[in-house]
Amino acid sequence: MSPPLVTATVDDDGIAEVVVDAPPVNALPVAGWFELARVLRELGEDAAVRVVVLRAEGRGFNAGVDIKEIQAEGGGHRALIGANRGCFAAFAAVYECAVPVIAAVHGFCLGGGIGLVGNADVIVAADDATFGLPEVDRGALGAATHLARLVPQHKMRAMMYTSATATAAELHAFGSVLEVVPRAGLRAAARAVAAQIAAKNPLVIRAAKEALNGIDPVDVKRSYRFEQGFTFELNLDGVADEVRDSFGRKDG
């Protein structure tokens, strides 16, 4: 049996730790996105949990969806629909988790990784972290909704059109990353922030999370769903297949 892609633990202080480990680059298959969503929602429903740290093992935080899973299907769209629904579920689970979610980001954070991090409550990043949306190089669109929560509007647009990445230091300057630390100290830094939150009254913190979501100026679920519609259009038109096939050849 293959090891689980997503694992979770909860310590005596109510700090939950969710770890994604999907070698080689943490590009999650459809089942992985839904599993991540399930784990996050169950933790939020657990009264003993006061805060969640979301992190990853391996070379980077997240490389988005498993494109090879989509390519392997051939002419159908079930894998694409599954990937879009899985990402939607996972991003929403981060946002709607009843307790704050702290994203601990190292290495690359791309595509679906932006959706997770952009919906998190707090971001702590390693000094080697980079953030980007290479969606146009994959024949897809999406997660600009979440990138716009990390960088200013025109920076987001430029990153989307060019597939350029931003560093952890840049995001710290924008105020979206709370702290940038050496890679070796990332987990400890994230848990230090988590400990501060876990020390507060849990009912107040849960109320604060609900209140902050309630005053958000953008409905992130509706906005992201709108973006996904263009991914379906590009696939139905055949353009996405051409772009993905080209991407696959470049990557070997």
mmCIF file of N, CA and C in Angstrom, residues 132-252:
data_model
loop_
_atom_site.group_PDB
_atom_site.id
_atom_site.type_symbol
_atom_site.label_atom_id
_atom_site.label_comp_id
_atom_site.label_asym_id
_atom_site.label_seq_id
_atom_site.Cartn_x
_atom_site.Cartn_y
_atom_site.Cartn_z
ATOM 1 N N GLY A 132 4.119 31.416 -7.538
ATOM 2 C CA GLY A 132 3.781 31.740 -8.904
ATOM 3 C C GLY A 132 2.574 30.994 -9.425
ATOM 4 N N LEU A 133 2.048 31.496 -10.533
ATOM 5 C CA LEU A 133 0.902 30.894 -11.213
ATOM 6 C C LEU A 133 1.279 30.632 -12.670
ATOM 7 N N PRO A 134 1.881 29.484 -12.969
ATOM 8 C CA PRO A 134 2.242 29.173 -14.361
ATOM 9 C C PRO A 134 1.072 28.599 -15.151
ATOM 10 N N GLU A 135 -0.142 28.999 -14.803
ATOM 11 C CA GLU A 135 -1.335 28.372 -15.400
ATOM 12 C C GLU A 135 -1.398 28.545 -16.912
ATOM 13 N N VAL A 136 -1.005 29.715 -17.425
ATOM 14 C CA VAL A 136 -1.111 29.915 -18.874
ATOM 15 C C VAL A 136 -0.179 28.985 -19.631
ATOM 16 N N ASP A 137 0.865 28.485 -18.981
ATOM 17 C CA ASP A 137 1.766 27.520 -19.610
ATOM 18 C C ASP A 137 1.226 26.099 -19.521
ATOM 19 N N ARG A 138 0.120 25.916 -18.807
ATOM 20 C CA ARG A 138 -0.513 24.600 -18.644
ATOM 21 C C ARG A 138 -1.858 24.539 -19.346
ATOM 22 N N GLY A 139 -2.226 25.596 -20.054
ATOM 23 C CA GLY A 139 -3.513 25.610 -20.727
ATOM 24 C C GLY A 139 -4.678 25.728 -19.780
ATOM 25 N N ALA A 140 -4.457 26.413 -18.653
ATOM 26 C CA ALA A 140 -5.503 26.542 -17.636
ATOM 27 C C ALA A 140 -5.514 27.955 -17.077
ATOM 28 N N LEU A 141 -6.556 28.234 -16.312
ATOM 29 C CA LEU A 141 -6.644 29.492 -15.570
ATOM 30 C C LEU A 141 -7.128 29.149 -14.167
ATOM 31 N N GLY A 142 -6.952 30.085 -13.250
ATOM 32 C CA GLY A 142 -7.419 29.850 -11.888
ATOM 33 C C GLY A 142 -6.402 30.272 -10.853
ATOM 34 N N ALA A 143 -6.909 30.565 -9.662
ATOM 35 C CA ALA A 143 -6.135 30.965 -8.485
ATOM 36 C C ALA A 143 -5.580 32.376 -8.570
ATOM 37 N N ALA A 144 -5.961 33.140 -9.601
ATOM 38 C CA ALA A 144 -5.661 34.572 -9.561
ATOM 39 C C ALA A 144 -6.413 35.201 -8.388
ATOM 40 N N THR A 145 -7.578 34.641 -8.091
ATOM 41 C CA THR A 145 -8.337 35.057 -6.909
ATOM 42 C C THR A 145 -7.455 35.042 -5.669
ATOM 43 N N HIS A 146 -6.650 34.003 -5.545
ATOM 44 C CA HIS A 146 -5.842 33.801 -4.352
ATOM 45 C C HIS A 146 -4.515 34.547 -4.430
ATOM 46 N N LEU A 147 -3.953 34.631 -5.642
ATOM 47 C CA LEU A 147 -2.726 35.408 -5.813
ATOM 48 C C LEU A 147 -2.976 36.877 -5.499
ATOM 49 N N ALA A 148 -4.182 37.351 -5.811
ATOM 50 C CA ALA A 148 -4.530 38.749 -5.533
ATOM 51 C C ALA A 148 -4.593 39.043 -4.034
ATOM 52 N N ARG A 149 -4.642 37.998 -3.212
ATOM 53 C CA ARG A 149 -4.602 38.170 -1.764
ATOM 54 C C ARG A 149 -3.168 38.209 -1.247
ATOM 55 N N LEU A 150 -2.220 37.932 -2.156
ATOM 56 C CA LEU A 150 -0.810 37.875 -1.773
ATOM 57 C C LEU A 150 0.005 39.043 -2.305
ATOM 58 N N VAL A 151 -0.353 39.525 -3.496
ATOM 59 C CA VAL A 151 0.402 40.615 -4.125
ATOM 60 C C VAL A 151 -0.580 41.677 -4.632
ATOM 61 N N PRO A 152 -0.086 42.890 -4.880
ATOM 62 C CA PRO A 152 -0.970 43.937 -5.411
ATOM 63 C C PRO A 152 -1.529 43.572 -6.784
ATOM 64 N N GLN A 153 -2.597 44.251 -7.170
ATOM 65 C CA GLN A 153 -3.358 43.924 -8.366
ATOM 66 C C GLN A 153 -2.508 43.858 -9.637
ATOM 67 N N HIS A 154 -1.706 44.881 -9.910
ATOM 68 C CA HIS A 154 -0.957 44.888 -11.154
ATOM 69 C C HIS A 154 0.204 43.902 -11.127
ATOM 70 N N LYS A 155 0.755 43.665 -9.962
ATOM 71 C CA LYS A 155 1.771 42.615 -9.827
ATOM 72 C C LYS A 155 1.136 41.254 -10.137
ATOM 73 N N MET A 156 -0.069 41.032 -9.618
ATOM 74 C CA MET A 156 -0.779 39.780 -9.880
ATOM 75 C C MET A 156 -1.001 39.588 -11.372
ATOM 76 N N ARG A 157 -1.426 40.641 -12.051
ATOM 77 C CA ARG A 157 -1.697 40.526 -13.485
ATOM 78 C C ARG A 157 -0.421 40.206 -14.269
ATOM 79 N N ALA A 158 0.659 40.888 -13.936
ATOM 80 C CA ALA A 158 1.923 40.635 -14.622
ATOM 81 C C ALA A 158 2.394 39.205 -14.381
ATOM 82 N N MET A 159 2.262 38.726 -13.132
ATOM 83 C CA MET A 159 2.659 37.356 -12.820
ATOM 84 C C MET A 159 1.806 36.353 -13.579
ATOM 85 N N MET A 160 0.531 36.643 -13.713
ATOM 86 C CA MET A 160 -0.379 35.734 -14.407
ATOM 87 C C MET A 160 -0.041 35.646 -15.894
ATOM 88 N N TYR A 161 0.196 36.803 -16.518
ATOM 89 C CA TYR A 161 0.453 36.823 -17.956
ATOM 90 C C TYR A 161 1.808 36.241 -18.316
ATOM 91 N N THR A 162 2.801 36.410 -17.451
ATOM 92 C CA THR A 162 4.174 36.019 -17.779
ATOM 93 C C THR A 162 4.630 34.728 -17.113
ATOM 94 N N SER A 163 3.861 34.219 -16.162
ATOM 95 C CA SER A 163 4.237 33.054 -15.350
ATOM 96 C C SER A 163 5.447 33.341 -14.463
ATOM 97 N N ALA A 164 5.729 34.603 -14.214
ATOM 98 C CA ALA A 164 6.844 34.973 -13.339
ATOM 99 C C ALA A 164 6.516 34.611 -11.893
ATOM 100 N N THR A 165 7.549 34.427 -11.095
ATOM 101 C CA THR A 165 7.371 34.113 -9.684
ATOM 102 C C THR A 165 7.786 35.301 -8.816
ATOM 103 N N ALA A 166 7.316 35.279 -7.565
ATOM 104 C CA ALA A 166 7.698 36.276 -6.574
ATOM 105 C C ALA A 166 8.375 35.559 -5.413
ATOM 106 N N THR A 167 9.302 36.232 -4.775
ATOM 107 C CA THR A 167 10.034 35.626 -3.669
ATOM 108 C C THR A 167 9.297 35.835 -2.350
ATOM 109 N N ALA A 168 9.710 35.074 -1.359
ATOM 110 C CA ALA A 168 9.153 35.252 -0.018
ATOM 111 C C ALA A 168 9.437 36.655 0.499
ATOM 112 N N ALA A 169 10.613 37.172 0.185
ATOM 113 C CA ALA A 169 10.966 38.518 0.631
ATOM 114 C C ALA A 169 10.030 39.564 0.030
ATOM 115 N N GLU A 170 9.671 39.400 -1.256
ATOM 116 C CA GLU A 170 8.730 40.321 -1.888
ATOM 117 C C GLU A 170 7.380 40.277 -1.184
ATOM 118 N N LEU A 171 6.884 39.086 -0.920
ATOM 119 C CA LEU A 171 5.581 38.951 -0.267
ATOM 120 C C LEU A 171 5.618 39.482 1.155
ATOM 121 N N HIS A 172 6.753 39.347 1.817
ATOM 122 C CA HIS A 172 6.900 39.927 3.160
ATOM 123 C C HIS A 172 6.801 41.442 3.079
ATOM 124 N N ALA A 173 7.403 42.023 2.036
ATOM 125 C CA ALA A 173 7.335 43.477 1.862
ATOM 126 C C ALA A 173 5.909 43.929 1.565
ATOM 127 N N PHE A 174 5.135 43.088 0.871
ATOM 128 C CA PHE A 174 3.738 43.416 0.596
ATOM 129 C C PHE A 174 2.862 43.230 1.834
ATOM 130 N N GLY A 175 3.365 42.525 2.833
ATOM 131 C CA GLY A 175 2.613 42.306 4.061
ATOM 132 C C GLY A 175 1.816 41.019 4.088
ATOM 133 N N SER A 176 1.892 40.214 3.022
ATOM 134 C CA SER A 176 1.109 38.977 2.995
ATOM 135 C C SER A 176 1.827 37.822 3.687
ATOM 136 N N VAL A 177 3.145 37.831 3.699
ATOM 137 C CA VAL A 177 3.913 36.848 4.450
ATOM 138 C C VAL A 177 4.314 37.468 5.780
ATOM 139 N N LEU A 178 3.970 36.808 6.856
ATOM 140 C CA LEU A 178 4.233 37.347 8.190
ATOM 141 C C LEU A 178 5.712 37.364 8.519
ATOM 142 N N GLU A 179 6.395 36.276 8.163
ATOM 143 C CA GLU A 179 7.788 36.132 8.572
ATOM 144 C C GLU A 179 8.533 35.273 7.552
ATOM 145 N N VAL A 180 9.776 35.655 7.272
ATOM 146 C CA VAL A 180 10.659 34.875 6.413
ATOM 147 C C VAL A 180 11.809 34.368 7.262
ATOM 148 N N VAL A 181 12.038 33.074 7.219
ATOM 149 C CA VAL A 181 13.042 32.453 8.087
ATOM 150 C C VAL A 181 13.899 31.492 7.265
ATOM 151 N N PRO A 182 15.058 31.104 7.783
ATOM 152 C CA PRO A 182 15.843 30.068 7.100
ATOM 153 C C PRO A 182 15.045 28.779 6.989
ATOM 154 N N ARG A 183 15.312 28.029 5.930
ATOM 155 C CA ARG A 183 14.564 26.793 5.665
ATOM 156 C C ARG A 183 14.531 25.872 6.888
ATOM 157 N N ALA A 184 15.653 25.729 7.565
ATOM 158 C CA ALA A 184 15.739 24.804 8.692
ATOM 159 C C ALA A 184 14.843 25.222 9.857
ATOM 160 N N GLY A 185 14.502 26.508 9.928
ATOM 161 C CA GLY A 185 13.689 26.985 11.044
ATOM 162 C C GLY A 185 12.226 27.198 10.717
ATOM 163 N N LEU A 186 11.793 26.752 9.526
ATOM 164 C CA LEU A 186 10.427 27.039 9.072
ATOM 165 C C LEU A 186 9.372 26.409 9.972
ATOM 166 N N ARG A 187 9.492 25.128 10.221
ATOM 167 C CA ARG A 187 8.471 24.446 11.029
ATOM 168 C C ARG A 187 8.387 25.061 12.420
ATOM 169 N N ALA A 188 9.529 25.339 13.023
ATOM 170 C CA ALA A 188 9.539 25.922 14.365
ATOM 171 C C ALA A 188 8.902 27.311 14.360
ATOM 172 N N ALA A 189 9.168 28.092 13.327
ATOM 173 C CA ALA A 189 8.596 29.439 13.247
ATOM 174 C C ALA A 189 7.082 29.381 13.104
ATOM 175 N N ALA A 190 6.600 28.459 12.260
ATOM 176 C CA ALA A 190 5.154 28.319 12.080
ATOM 177 C C ALA A 190 4.493 27.857 13.369
ATOM 178 N N ARG A 191 5.117 26.929 14.052
ATOM 179 C CA ARG A 191 4.554 26.426 15.300
ATOM 180 C C ARG A 191 4.605 27.487 16.401
ATOM 181 N N ALA A 192 5.568 28.391 16.344
ATOM 182 C CA ALA A 192 5.632 29.475 17.333
ATOM 183 C C ALA A 192 4.432 30.411 17.180
ATOM 184 N N VAL A 193 4.077 30.713 15.932
ATOM 185 C CA VAL A 193 2.886 31.529 15.690
ATOM 186 C C VAL A 193 1.639 30.750 16.112
ATOM 187 N N ALA A 194 1.625 29.467 15.776
ATOM 188 C CA ALA A 194 0.487 28.631 16.162
ATOM 189 C C ALA A 194 0.310 28.591 17.670
ATOM 190 N N ALA A 195 1.404 28.540 18.406
ATOM 191 C CA ALA A 195 1.331 28.497 19.873
ATOM 192 C C ALA A 195 0.728 29.780 20.428
ATOM 193 N N GLN A 196 1.038 30.910 19.822
ATOM 194 C CA GLN A 196 0.443 32.171 20.263
ATOM 195 C C GLN A 196 -1.072 32.149 20.092
ATOM 196 N N ILE A 197 -1.523 31.606 18.961
ATOM 197 C CA ILE A 197 -2.966 31.527 18.701
ATOM 198 C C ILE A 197 -3.617 30.507 19.620
ATOM 199 N N ALA A 198 -2.959 29.358 19.781
ATOM 200 C CA ALA A 198 -3.526 28.291 20.607
ATOM 201 C C ALA A 198 -3.672 28.702 22.059
ATOM 202 N N ALA A 199 -2.900 29.690 22.493
ATOM 203 C CA ALA A 199 -2.963 30.145 23.885
ATOM 204 C C ALA A 199 -4.178 31.036 24.151
ATOM 205 N N LYS A 200 -4.840 31.500 23.096
ATOM 206 C CA LYS A 200 -6.012 32.361 23.253
ATOM 207 C C LYS A 200 -7.252 31.514 23.548
ATOM 208 N N ASN A 201 -8.310 32.186 23.961
ATOM 209 C CA ASN A 201 -9.579 31.494 24.192
ATOM 210 C C ASN A 201 -10.067 30.893 22.877
ATOM 211 N N PRO A 202 -10.280 29.582 22.807
ATOM 212 C CA PRO A 202 -10.614 28.947 21.530
ATOM 213 C C PRO A 202 -11.949 29.387 20.947
ATOM 214 N N LEU A 203 -12.909 29.681 21.796
ATOM 215 C CA LEU A 203 -14.204 30.135 21.285
ATOM 216 C C LEU A 203 -14.086 31.518 20.649
ATOM 217 N N VAL A 204 -13.259 32.353 21.246
ATOM 218 C CA VAL A 204 -13.046 33.690 20.678
ATOM 219 C C VAL A 204 -12.323 33.591 19.341
ATOM 220 N N ILE A 205 -11.326 32.733 19.277
ATOM 221 C CA ILE A 205 -10.575 32.577 18.031
ATOM 222 C C ILE A 205 -11.466 32.043 16.918
ATOM 223 N N ARG A 206 -12.309 31.059 17.234
ATOM 224 C CA ARG A 206 -13.222 30.531 16.220
ATOM 225 C C ARG A 206 -14.214 31.607 15.759
ATOM 226 N N ALA A 207 -14.673 32.413 16.706
ATOM 227 C CA ALA A 207 -15.574 33.510 16.336
ATOM 228 C C ALA A 207 -14.840 34.537 15.474
ATOM 229 N N ALA A 208 -13.574 34.790 15.791
ATOM 230 C CA ALA A 208 -12.783 35.750 15.015
ATOM 231 C C ALA A 208 -12.598 35.264 13.582
ATOM 232 N N LYS A 209 -12.344 33.970 13.420
ATOM 233 C CA LYS A 209 -12.173 33.422 12.074
ATOM 234 C C LYS A 209 -13.456 33.605 11.258
ATOM 235 N N GLU A 210 -14.587 33.296 11.860
ATOM 236 C CA GLU A 210 -15.864 33.443 11.158
ATOM 237 C C GLU A 210 -16.152 34.902 10.841
ATOM 238 N N ALA A 211 -15.832 35.775 11.782
ATOM 239 C CA ALA A 211 -16.078 37.203 11.578
ATOM 240 C C ALA A 211 -15.201 37.760 10.462
ATOM 241 N N LEU A 212 -13.937 37.387 10.442
ATOM 242 C CA LEU A 212 -13.030 37.891 9.408
ATOM 243 C C LEU A 212 -13.445 37.404 8.023
ATOM 244 N N ASN A 213 -13.865 36.152 7.917
ATOM 245 C CA ASN A 213 -14.360 35.664 6.632
ATOM 246 C C ASN A 213 -15.610 36.434 6.212
ATOM 247 N N GLY A 214 -16.425 36.780 7.188
ATOM 248 C CA GLY A 214 -17.677 37.461 6.896
ATOM 249 C C GLY A 214 -17.507 38.869 6.363
ATOM 250 N N ILE A 215 -16.366 39.497 6.656
ATOM 251 C CA ILE A 215 -16.149 40.874 6.174
ATOM 252 C C ILE A 215 -15.213 40.921 4.969
ATOM 253 N N ASP A 216 -14.833 39.764 4.428
ATOM 254 C CA ASP A 216 -13.984 39.761 3.233
ATOM 255 C C ASP A 216 -14.695 40.466 2.080
ATOM 256 N N PRO A 217 -13.985 41.328 1.352
ATOM 257 C CA PRO A 217 -14.620 42.038 0.232
ATOM 258 C C PRO A 217 -14.861 41.161 -0.990
ATOM 259 N N VAL A 218 -14.170 40.037 -1.096
ATOM 260 C CA VAL A 218 -14.306 39.146 -2.248
ATOM 261 C C VAL A 218 -14.787 37.775 -1.788
ATOM 262 N N ASP A 219 -15.783 37.240 -2.463
ATOM 263 C CA ASP A 219 -16.235 35.877 -2.229
ATOM 264 C C ASP A 219 -15.261 34.962 -2.957
ATOM 265 N N VAL A 220 -14.293 34.413 -2.235
ATOM 266 C CA VAL A 220 -13.210 33.666 -2.889
ATOM 267 C C VAL A 220 -13.715 32.416 -3.601
ATOM 268 N N LYS A 221 -14.758 31.796 -3.091
ATOM 269 C CA LYS A 221 -15.275 30.583 -3.732
ATOM 270 C C LYS A 221 -15.923 30.928 -5.073
ATOM 271 N N ARG A 222 -16.758 31.932 -5.093
ATOM 272 C CA ARG A 222 -17.431 32.310 -6.337
ATOM 273 C C ARG A 222 -16.422 32.839 -7.357
ATOM 274 N N SER A 223 -15.480 33.657 -6.885
ATOM 275 C CA SER A 223 -14.474 34.230 -7.772
ATOM 276 C C SER A 223 -13.629 33.139 -8.419
ATOM 277 N N TYR A 224 -13.197 32.169 -7.626
ATOM 278 C CA TYR A 224 -12.376 31.084 -8.163
ATOM 279 C C TYR A 224 -13.179 30.206 -9.123
ATOM 280 N N ARG A 225 -14.437 29.966 -8.794
ATOM 281 C CA ARG A 225 -15.286 29.155 -9.669
ATOM 282 C C ARG A 225 -15.460 29.831 -11.030
ATOM 283 N N PHE A 226 -15.561 31.145 -11.029
ATOM 284 C CA PHE A 226 -15.662 31.898 -12.279
ATOM 285 C C PHE A 226 -14.412 31.672 -13.120
ATOM 286 N N GLU A 227 -13.246 31.754 -12.496
ATOM 287 C CA GLU A 227 -11.992 31.510 -13.211
ATOM 288 C C GLU A 227 -11.960 30.114 -13.818
ATOM 289 N N GLN A 228 -12.431 29.137 -13.063
ATOM 290 C CA GLN A 228 -12.380 27.759 -13.541
ATOM 291 C C GLN A 228 -13.186 27.557 -14.827
ATOM 292 N N GLY A 229 -14.217 28.373 -15.013
ATOM 293 C CA GLY A 229 -15.024 28.246 -16.218
ATOM 294 C C GLY A 229 -14.207 28.436 -17.483
ATOM 295 N N PHE A 230 -13.197 29.302 -17.420
ATOM 296 C CA PHE A 230 -12.371 29.543 -18.589
ATOM 297 C C PHE A 230 -11.424 28.365 -18.849
ATOM 298 N N THR A 231 -11.053 27.659 -17.794
ATOM 299 C CA THR A 231 -10.264 26.442 -17.985
ATOM 300 C C THR A 231 -11.078 25.416 -18.776
ATOM 301 N N PHE A 232 -12.355 25.273 -18.440
ATOM 302 C CA PHE A 232 -13.216 24.345 -19.186
ATOM 303 C C PHE A 232 -13.333 24.775 -20.650
ATOM 304 N N GLU A 233 -13.489 26.078 -20.893
ATOM 305 C CA GLU A 233 -13.590 26.569 -22.264
ATOM 306 C C GLU A 233 -12.338 26.230 -23.062
ATOM 307 N N LEU A 234 -11.178 26.470 -22.479
ATOM 308 C CA LEU A 234 -9.919 26.204 -23.170
ATOM 309 C C LEU A 234 -9.758 24.722 -23.481
ATOM 310 N N ASN A 235 -10.241 23.865 -22.594
ATOM 311 C CA ASN A 235 -10.164 22.429 -22.831
ATOM 312 C C ASN A 235 -11.141 21.988 -23.909
ATOM 313 N N LEU A 236 -12.345 22.511 -23.877
ATOM 314 C CA LEU A 236 -13.325 22.153 -24.899
ATOM 315 C C LEU A 236 -12.881 22.620 -26.273
ATOM 316 N N ASP A 237 -12.162 23.741 -26.318
ATOM 317 C CA ASP A 237 -11.683 24.303 -27.572
ATOM 318 C C ASP A 237 -10.459 23.562 -28.107
ATOM 319 N N GLY A 238 -9.840 22.745 -27.272
ATOM 320 C CA GLY A 238 -8.658 22.009 -27.699
ATOM 321 C C GLY A 238 -7.346 22.733 -27.483
ATOM 322 N N VAL A 239 -7.415 24.018 -27.127
ATOM 323 C CA VAL A 239 -6.200 24.803 -26.929
ATOM 324 C C VAL A 239 -5.399 24.281 -25.745
ATOM 325 N N ALA A 240 -6.091 23.917 -24.685
ATOM 326 C CA ALA A 240 -5.407 23.455 -23.473
ATOM 327 C C ALA A 240 -4.585 22.201 -23.740
ATOM 328 N N ASP A 241 -5.117 21.273 -24.550
ATOM 329 C CA ASP A 241 -4.371 20.053 -24.872
ATOM 330 C C ASP A 241 -3.064 20.383 -25.575
ATOM 331 N N GLU A 242 -3.118 21.327 -26.514
ATOM 332 C CA GLU A 242 -1.908 21.713 -27.242
ATOM 333 C C GLU A 242 -0.870 22.289 -26.289
ATOM 334 N N VAL A 243 -1.311 23.154 -25.382
ATOM 335 C CA VAL A 243 -0.382 23.789 -24.454
ATOM 336 C C VAL A 243 0.196 22.770 -23.483
ATOM 337 N N ARG A 244 -0.656 21.882 -22.954
ATOM 338 C CA ARG A 244 -0.179 20.859 -22.015
ATOM 339 C C ARG A 244 0.787 19.890 -22.684
ATOM 340 N N ASP A 245 0.479 19.503 -23.924
ATOM 341 C CA ASP A 245 1.373 18.592 -24.632
ATOM 342 C C ASP A 245 2.732 19.227 -24.856
ATOM 343 N N SER A 246 2.734 20.501 -25.190
ATOM 344 C CA SER A 246 3.988 21.227 -25.369
ATOM 345 C C SER A 246 4.754 21.303 -24.055
ATOM 346 N N PHE A 247 4.042 21.564 -22.974
ATOM 347 C CA PHE A 247 4.644 21.613 -21.643
ATOM 348 C C PHE A 247 5.268 20.266 -21.292
ATOM 349 N N GLY A 248 4.554 19.187 -21.589
ATOM 350 C CA GLY A 248 5.059 17.848 -21.295
ATOM 351 C C GLY A 248 6.340 17.537 -22.062
ATOM 352 N N ARG A 249 6.407 17.979 -23.326
ATOM 353 C CA ARG A 249 7.620 17.730 -24.127
ATOM 354 C C ARG A 249 8.804 18.494 -23.570
ATOM 355 N N LYS A 250 8.552 19.752 -23.129
ATOM 356 C CA LYS A 250 9.652 20.565 -22.592
ATOM 357 C C LYS A 250 10.176 19.965 -21.302
ATOM 358 N N ASP A 251 9.284 19.348 -20.514
ATOM 359 C CA ASP A 251 9.695 18.805 -19.222
ATOM 360 C C ASP A 251 10.161 17.364 -19.303
ATOM 361 N N GLY A 252 10.124 16.790 -20.492
ATOM 362 C CA GLY A 252 10.569 15.415 -20.667
ATOM 363 C C GLY A 252 9.593 14.423 -20.142
#
